Coordinates of C-alpha atoms in Angstrom, one line a residue:
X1 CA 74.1 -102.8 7.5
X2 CA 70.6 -101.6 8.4
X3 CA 70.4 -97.8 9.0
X4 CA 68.3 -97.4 11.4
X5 CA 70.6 -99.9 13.8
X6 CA 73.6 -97.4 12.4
X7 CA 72.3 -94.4 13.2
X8 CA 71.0 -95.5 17.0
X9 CA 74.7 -96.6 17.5
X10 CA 76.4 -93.8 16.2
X11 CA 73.9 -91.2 18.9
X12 CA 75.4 -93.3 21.7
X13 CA 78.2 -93.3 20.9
X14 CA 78.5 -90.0 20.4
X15 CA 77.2 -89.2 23.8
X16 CA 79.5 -91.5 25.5
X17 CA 82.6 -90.1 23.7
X18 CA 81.2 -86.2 25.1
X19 CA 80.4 -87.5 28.2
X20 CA 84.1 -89.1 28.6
X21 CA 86.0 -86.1 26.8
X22 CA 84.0 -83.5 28.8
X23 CA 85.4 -85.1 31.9
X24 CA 89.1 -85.7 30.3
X25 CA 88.6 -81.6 30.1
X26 CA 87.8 -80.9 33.3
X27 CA 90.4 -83.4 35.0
X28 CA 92.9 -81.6 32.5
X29 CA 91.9 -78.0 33.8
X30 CA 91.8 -79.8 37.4
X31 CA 95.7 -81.4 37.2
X32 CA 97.2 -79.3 34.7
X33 CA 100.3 -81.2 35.0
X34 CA 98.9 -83.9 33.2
X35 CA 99.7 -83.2 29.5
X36 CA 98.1 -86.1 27.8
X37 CA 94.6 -85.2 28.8
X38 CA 95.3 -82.0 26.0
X39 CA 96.0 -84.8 23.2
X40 CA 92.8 -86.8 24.7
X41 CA 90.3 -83.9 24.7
X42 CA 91.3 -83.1 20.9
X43 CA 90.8 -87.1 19.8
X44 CA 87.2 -87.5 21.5
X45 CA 86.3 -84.1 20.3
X46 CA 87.5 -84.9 16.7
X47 CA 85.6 -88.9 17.2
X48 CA 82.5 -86.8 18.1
X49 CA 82.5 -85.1 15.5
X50 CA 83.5 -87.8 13.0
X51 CA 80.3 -90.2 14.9
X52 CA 77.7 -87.6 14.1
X53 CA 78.9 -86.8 10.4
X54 CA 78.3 -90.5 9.8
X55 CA 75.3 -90.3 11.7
X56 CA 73.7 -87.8 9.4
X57 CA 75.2 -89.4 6.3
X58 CA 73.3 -92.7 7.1
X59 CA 70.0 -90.2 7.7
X60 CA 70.9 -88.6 4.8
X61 CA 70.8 -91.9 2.2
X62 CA 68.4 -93.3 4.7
X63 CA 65.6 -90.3 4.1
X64 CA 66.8 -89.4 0.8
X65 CA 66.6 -85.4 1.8
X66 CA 69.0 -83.3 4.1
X67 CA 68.8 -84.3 7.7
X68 CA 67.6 -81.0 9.1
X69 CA 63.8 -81.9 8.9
X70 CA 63.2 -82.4 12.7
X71 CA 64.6 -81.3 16.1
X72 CA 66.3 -84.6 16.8
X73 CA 68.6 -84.2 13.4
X74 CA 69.4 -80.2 13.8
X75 CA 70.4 -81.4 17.2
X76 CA 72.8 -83.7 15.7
X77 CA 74.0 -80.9 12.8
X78 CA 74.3 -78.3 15.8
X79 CA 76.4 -80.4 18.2
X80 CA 78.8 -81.3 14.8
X81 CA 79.0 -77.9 14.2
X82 CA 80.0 -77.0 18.0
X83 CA 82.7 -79.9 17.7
X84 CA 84.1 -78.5 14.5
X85 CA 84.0 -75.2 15.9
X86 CA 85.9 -76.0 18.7
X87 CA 88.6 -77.9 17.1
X88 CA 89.3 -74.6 14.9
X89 CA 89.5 -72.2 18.1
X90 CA 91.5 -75.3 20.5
X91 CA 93.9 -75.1 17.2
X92 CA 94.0 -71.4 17.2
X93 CA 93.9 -70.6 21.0
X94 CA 96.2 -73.9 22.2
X95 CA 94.6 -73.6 25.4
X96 CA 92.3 -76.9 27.0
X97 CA 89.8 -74.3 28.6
X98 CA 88.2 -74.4 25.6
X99 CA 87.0 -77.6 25.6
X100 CA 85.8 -77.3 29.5
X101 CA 83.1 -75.3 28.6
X102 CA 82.3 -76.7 25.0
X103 CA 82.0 -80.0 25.7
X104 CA 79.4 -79.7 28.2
X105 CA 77.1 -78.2 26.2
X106 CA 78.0 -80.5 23.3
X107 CA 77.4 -83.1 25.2
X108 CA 74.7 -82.0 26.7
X109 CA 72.7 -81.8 23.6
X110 CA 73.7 -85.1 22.3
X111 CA 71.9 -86.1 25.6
X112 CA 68.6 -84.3 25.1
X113 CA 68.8 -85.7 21.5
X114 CA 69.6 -89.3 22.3
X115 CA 67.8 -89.8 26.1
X116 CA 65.0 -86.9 25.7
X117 CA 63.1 -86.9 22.6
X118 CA 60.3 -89.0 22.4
X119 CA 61.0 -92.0 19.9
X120 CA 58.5 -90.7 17.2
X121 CA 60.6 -87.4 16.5
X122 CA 64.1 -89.3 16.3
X123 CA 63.2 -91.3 13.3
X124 CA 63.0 -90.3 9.6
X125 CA 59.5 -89.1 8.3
X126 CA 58.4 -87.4 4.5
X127 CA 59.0 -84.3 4.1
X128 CA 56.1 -81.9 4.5
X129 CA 55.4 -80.0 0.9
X130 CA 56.8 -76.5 2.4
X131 CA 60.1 -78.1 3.0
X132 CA 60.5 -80.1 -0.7
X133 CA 63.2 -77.3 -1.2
X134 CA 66.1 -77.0 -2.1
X135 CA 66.1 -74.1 -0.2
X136 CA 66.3 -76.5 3.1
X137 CA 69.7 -77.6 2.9
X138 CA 70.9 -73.8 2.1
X139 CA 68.8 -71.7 4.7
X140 CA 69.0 -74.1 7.6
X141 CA 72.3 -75.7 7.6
X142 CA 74.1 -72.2 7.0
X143 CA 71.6 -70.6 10.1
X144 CA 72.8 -74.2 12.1
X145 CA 76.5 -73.1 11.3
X146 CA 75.9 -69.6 12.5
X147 CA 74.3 -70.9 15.7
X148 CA 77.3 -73.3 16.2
X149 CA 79.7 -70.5 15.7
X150 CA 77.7 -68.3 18.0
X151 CA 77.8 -70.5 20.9
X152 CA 81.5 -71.4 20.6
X153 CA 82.2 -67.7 20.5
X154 CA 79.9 -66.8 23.4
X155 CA 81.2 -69.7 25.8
X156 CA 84.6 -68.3 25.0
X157 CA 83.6 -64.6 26.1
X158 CA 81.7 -66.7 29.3
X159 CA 85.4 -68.1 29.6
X160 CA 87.2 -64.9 29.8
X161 CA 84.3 -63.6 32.5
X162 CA 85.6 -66.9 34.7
X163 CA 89.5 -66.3 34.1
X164 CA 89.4 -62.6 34.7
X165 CA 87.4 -63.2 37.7
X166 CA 84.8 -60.2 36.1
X167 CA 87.9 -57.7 36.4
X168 CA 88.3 -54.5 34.0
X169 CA 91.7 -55.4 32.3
X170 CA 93.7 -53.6 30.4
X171 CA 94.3 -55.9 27.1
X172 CA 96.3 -55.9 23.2
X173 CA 93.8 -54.6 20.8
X174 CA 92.2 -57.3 19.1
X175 CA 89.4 -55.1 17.3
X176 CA 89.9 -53.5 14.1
X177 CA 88.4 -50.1 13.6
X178 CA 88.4 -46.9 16.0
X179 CA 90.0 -48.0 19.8
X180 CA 91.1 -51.1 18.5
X181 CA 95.4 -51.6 19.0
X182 CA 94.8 -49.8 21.8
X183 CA 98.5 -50.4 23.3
X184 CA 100.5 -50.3 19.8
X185 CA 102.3 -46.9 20.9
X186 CA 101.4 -44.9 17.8
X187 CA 99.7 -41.4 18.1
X188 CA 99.3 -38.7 15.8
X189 CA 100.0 -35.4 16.8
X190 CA 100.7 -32.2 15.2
X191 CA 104.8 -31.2 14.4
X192 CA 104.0 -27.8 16.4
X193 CA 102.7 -29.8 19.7
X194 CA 105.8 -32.6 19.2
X195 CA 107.2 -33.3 22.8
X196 CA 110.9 -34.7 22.8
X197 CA 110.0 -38.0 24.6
X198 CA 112.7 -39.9 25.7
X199 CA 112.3 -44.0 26.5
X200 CA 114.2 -45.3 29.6
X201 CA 114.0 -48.3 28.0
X202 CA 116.3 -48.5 25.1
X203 CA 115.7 -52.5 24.3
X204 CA 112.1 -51.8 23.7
X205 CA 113.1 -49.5 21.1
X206 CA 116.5 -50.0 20.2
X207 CA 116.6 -46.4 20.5
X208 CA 114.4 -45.5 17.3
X209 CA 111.6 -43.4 17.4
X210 CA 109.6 -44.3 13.6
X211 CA 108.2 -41.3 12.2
X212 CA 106.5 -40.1 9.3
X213 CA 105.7 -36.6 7.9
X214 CA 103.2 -35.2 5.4
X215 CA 102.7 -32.1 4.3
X216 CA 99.6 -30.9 3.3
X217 CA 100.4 -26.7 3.4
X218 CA 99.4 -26.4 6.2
X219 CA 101.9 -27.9 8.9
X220 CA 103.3 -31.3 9.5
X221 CA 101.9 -34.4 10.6
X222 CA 104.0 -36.3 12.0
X223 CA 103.3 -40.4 13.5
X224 CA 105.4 -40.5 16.9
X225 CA 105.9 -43.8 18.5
X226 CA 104.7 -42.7 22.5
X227 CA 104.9 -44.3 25.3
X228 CA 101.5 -44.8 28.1
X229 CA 100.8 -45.9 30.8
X230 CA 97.4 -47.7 31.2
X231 CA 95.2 -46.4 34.2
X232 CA 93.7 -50.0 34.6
X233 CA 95.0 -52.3 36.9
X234 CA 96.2 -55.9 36.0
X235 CA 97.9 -56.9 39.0
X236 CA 95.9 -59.1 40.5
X237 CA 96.1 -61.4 37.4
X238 CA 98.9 -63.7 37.1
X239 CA 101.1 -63.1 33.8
X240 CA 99.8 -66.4 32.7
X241 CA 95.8 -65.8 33.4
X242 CA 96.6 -62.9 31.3
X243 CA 97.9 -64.1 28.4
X244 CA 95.1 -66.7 28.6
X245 CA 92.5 -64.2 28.9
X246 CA 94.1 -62.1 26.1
X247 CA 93.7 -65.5 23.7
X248 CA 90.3 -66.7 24.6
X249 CA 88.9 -62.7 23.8
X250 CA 90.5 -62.9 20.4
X251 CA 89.0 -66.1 19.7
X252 CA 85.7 -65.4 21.0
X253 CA 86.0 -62.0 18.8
X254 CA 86.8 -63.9 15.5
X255 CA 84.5 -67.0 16.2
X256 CA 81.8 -64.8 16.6
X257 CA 83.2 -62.7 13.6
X258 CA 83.0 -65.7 11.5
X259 CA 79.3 -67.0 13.0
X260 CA 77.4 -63.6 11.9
X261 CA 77.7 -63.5 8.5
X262 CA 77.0 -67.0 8.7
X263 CA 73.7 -65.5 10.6
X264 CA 73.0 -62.9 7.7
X265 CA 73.3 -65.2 5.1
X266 CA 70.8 -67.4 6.7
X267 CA 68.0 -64.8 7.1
X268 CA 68.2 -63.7 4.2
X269 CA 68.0 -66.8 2.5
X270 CA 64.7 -67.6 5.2
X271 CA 63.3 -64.4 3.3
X272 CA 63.8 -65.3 0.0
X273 CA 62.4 -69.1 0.7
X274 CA 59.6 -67.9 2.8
X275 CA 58.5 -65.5 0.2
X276 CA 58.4 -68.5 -2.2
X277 CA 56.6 -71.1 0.3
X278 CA 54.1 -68.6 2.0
X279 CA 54.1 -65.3 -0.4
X280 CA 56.0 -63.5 1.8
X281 CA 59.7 -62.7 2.5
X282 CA 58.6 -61.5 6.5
X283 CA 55.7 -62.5 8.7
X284 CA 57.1 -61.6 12.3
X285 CA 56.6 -65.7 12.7
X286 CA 58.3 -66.0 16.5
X287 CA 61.6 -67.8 14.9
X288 CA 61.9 -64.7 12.7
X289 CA 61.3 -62.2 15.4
X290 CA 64.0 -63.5 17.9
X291 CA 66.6 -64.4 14.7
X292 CA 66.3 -60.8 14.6
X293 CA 67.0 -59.9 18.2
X294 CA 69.6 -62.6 17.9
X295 CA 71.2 -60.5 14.8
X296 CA 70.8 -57.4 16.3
X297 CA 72.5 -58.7 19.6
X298 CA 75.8 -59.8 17.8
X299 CA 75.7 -56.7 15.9
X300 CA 76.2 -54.7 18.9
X301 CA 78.8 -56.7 19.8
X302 CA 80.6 -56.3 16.9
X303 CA 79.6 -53.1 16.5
X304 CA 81.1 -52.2 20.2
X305 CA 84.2 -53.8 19.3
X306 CA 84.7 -52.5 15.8
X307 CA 83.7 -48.9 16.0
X308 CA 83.7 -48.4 19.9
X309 CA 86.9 -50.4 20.4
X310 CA 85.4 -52.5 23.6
X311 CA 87.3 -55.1 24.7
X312 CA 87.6 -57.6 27.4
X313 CA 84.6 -57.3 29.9
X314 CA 81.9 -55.3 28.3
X315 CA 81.5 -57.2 25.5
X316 CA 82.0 -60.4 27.0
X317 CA 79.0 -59.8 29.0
X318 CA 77.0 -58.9 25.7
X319 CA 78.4 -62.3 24.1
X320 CA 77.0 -64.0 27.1
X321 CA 73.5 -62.2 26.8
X322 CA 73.7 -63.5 23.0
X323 CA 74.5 -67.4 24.4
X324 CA 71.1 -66.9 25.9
X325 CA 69.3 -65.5 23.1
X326 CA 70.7 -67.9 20.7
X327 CA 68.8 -70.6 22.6
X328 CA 65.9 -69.1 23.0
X329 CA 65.5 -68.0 19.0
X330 CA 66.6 -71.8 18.4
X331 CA 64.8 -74.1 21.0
X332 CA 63.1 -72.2 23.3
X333 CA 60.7 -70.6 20.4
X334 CA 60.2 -74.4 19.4
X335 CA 59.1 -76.0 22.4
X336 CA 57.2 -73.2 23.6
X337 CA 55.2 -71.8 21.2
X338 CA 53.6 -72.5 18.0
X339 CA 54.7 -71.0 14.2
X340 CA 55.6 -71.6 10.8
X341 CA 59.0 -73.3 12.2
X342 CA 57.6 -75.2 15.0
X343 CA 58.7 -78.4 13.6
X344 CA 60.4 -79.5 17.1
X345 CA 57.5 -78.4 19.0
X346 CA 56.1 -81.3 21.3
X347 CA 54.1 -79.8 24.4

């Protein structure tokens, strides 16, 4: 079978499968009653994803190089990695609002790829002599990856913002570090300051109150199981729009978790190539300058959530500023201005 014919089926198909599963998504979320449309979102997700990996294998043994030479084929690489992305945190979260606000933008890019390009940037040319490395596959698929990651993690967080309505909720910690498992009851107090508390409640704690002592010389230290109550208000929220929004803020946490180390790798492995291409591992080229901001962005996140223990609303809105920012560091820099990685610019 000619390649070329292959690969120009396989981009509409893949579009056509979004464009159908993105509205299966929203007629789901519409008429939840209609279980099916779960099992239906998952399949066109999972054909997406499976069209565009055989897209890019045909580029692949069509070119003879990784397809991530051009703007049309990191289109393709980005939207697989938003699919696989999403099938990982639909598994993990078993909710369908995932896919209502992934597949839009999945298939959204498909569409710029397939219907927007120009012709002359869709198909397959040499490789310029800076990109004859194997240094290609390595920094640009794992910074493709990290994008993909990124996004999934960010629309989640844009998620939450929509279920909670923009309220300040009170959630289950979901960050490890200082302030994170918030609401687990534990506090550590000293033996001389140890109130009696007593639980109304004797089914929540079968009437055990886990302790544990150490001495040191100089008093006891002792881990009391206490009981708060939150100052935050969570009434207005339905049990079930809680427990929703409790889910999509531990998946955005982890997605985004997983997509910035991706993001570290990849600089540093830009550094290392660009040092051997150009002479040098930094040059403040515009995609360098807004991978940084983009790095530094989801480092405050983390950061907040990790050692501040922020949860639900704060850093939501920061993983929505970062949804922005990773667009802007991956097309915007591309089509509108000129640098060492301006391969997709066209203006």
């Amino acid at each position: 079978m000619n390649l070329v014919v292959l690969q120009n089926w396989l981009d509409n198909a893949s579009f056509a499968v979004l464009f159908c599963t993105m509205l299966v998504y929203w007629v789901g979320a519409a008429f939840p009653s209609l279980s099916l449309t779960a099992a239906l979102g998952t399949a066109g997700m999972a054909i997406a994803n499976l069209c565009m990996a055989t897209l890019l294998g045909a580029r692949w043994i069509e070119a003879g190089y990784f397809p991530l030479s051009n703007l049309y084929e990191s289109l393709f690489f980005l939207t697989w990695g938003i699919t696989a992305v999403h099938l990982i945190a639909e598994n993990s979260s078993r909710s369908r609002l995932v896919g209502v606000v992934t597949a839009p933008v999945a298939m959204g890019i498909t569409a710029f790829a397939t219907l927007t390009l120009p012709a002359n940037m869709q198909v397959s040319e040499p490789l310029v002599p800076a990109l004859k490395s194997n240094w290609l596959m390595m920094h640009v698929s794992v910074m493709m990856l990290s994008y993909s990651a990124l996004m999934v993690g960010a629309l989640l967080a844009i998620a939450f913002l929509i279920v909670t309505g923009g309220k300040n909720i009170q959630l289950q910690g979901s960050s490890v570090g200082n302030g994170g498992y918030r609401s687990n009851g534990y506090k550590l107090i000293k033996a001389d300051e140890l109130e009696l508390i007593t639980s109304t409640n004797t089914a929540e704690t079968n009437g055990f109150s886990p302790m544990e002592s150490n001495n040191n010389g100089n008093g006891t230290a002792v881990l009391n199981l206490v009981t708060t109550t939150s100052t935050k208000t969570t009434e207005n929220l339905s049990p079930q729009r809680l427990n929703l929004a409790e889910t999509l803020d531990n998946i955005s946490y982890r997605i985004i978790g997983l997509g910035f180390p991706l993001l570290t790798i990849g600089i540093i492995a830009g550094g290392v190539w660009a040092n051997e291409a150009w002479g040098s591992y930094w040059s403040w080229d515009p995609k360098e300058t807004w991978a940084l901001i983009t790095w530094l962005v989801f480092a405050a996140y983390l950061h907040s959530r990790i050692t501040r223990g922020w949860q639900g609303k704060k850093p939501a809105i920061l993983a929505a500023a970062g949804f922005v920012v990773v667009w802007i560091c991956y097309l915007g820099v591309n089509l509108l201005g000129k640098g060492l990685h301006s391969y997709g610019w066209f203006l």
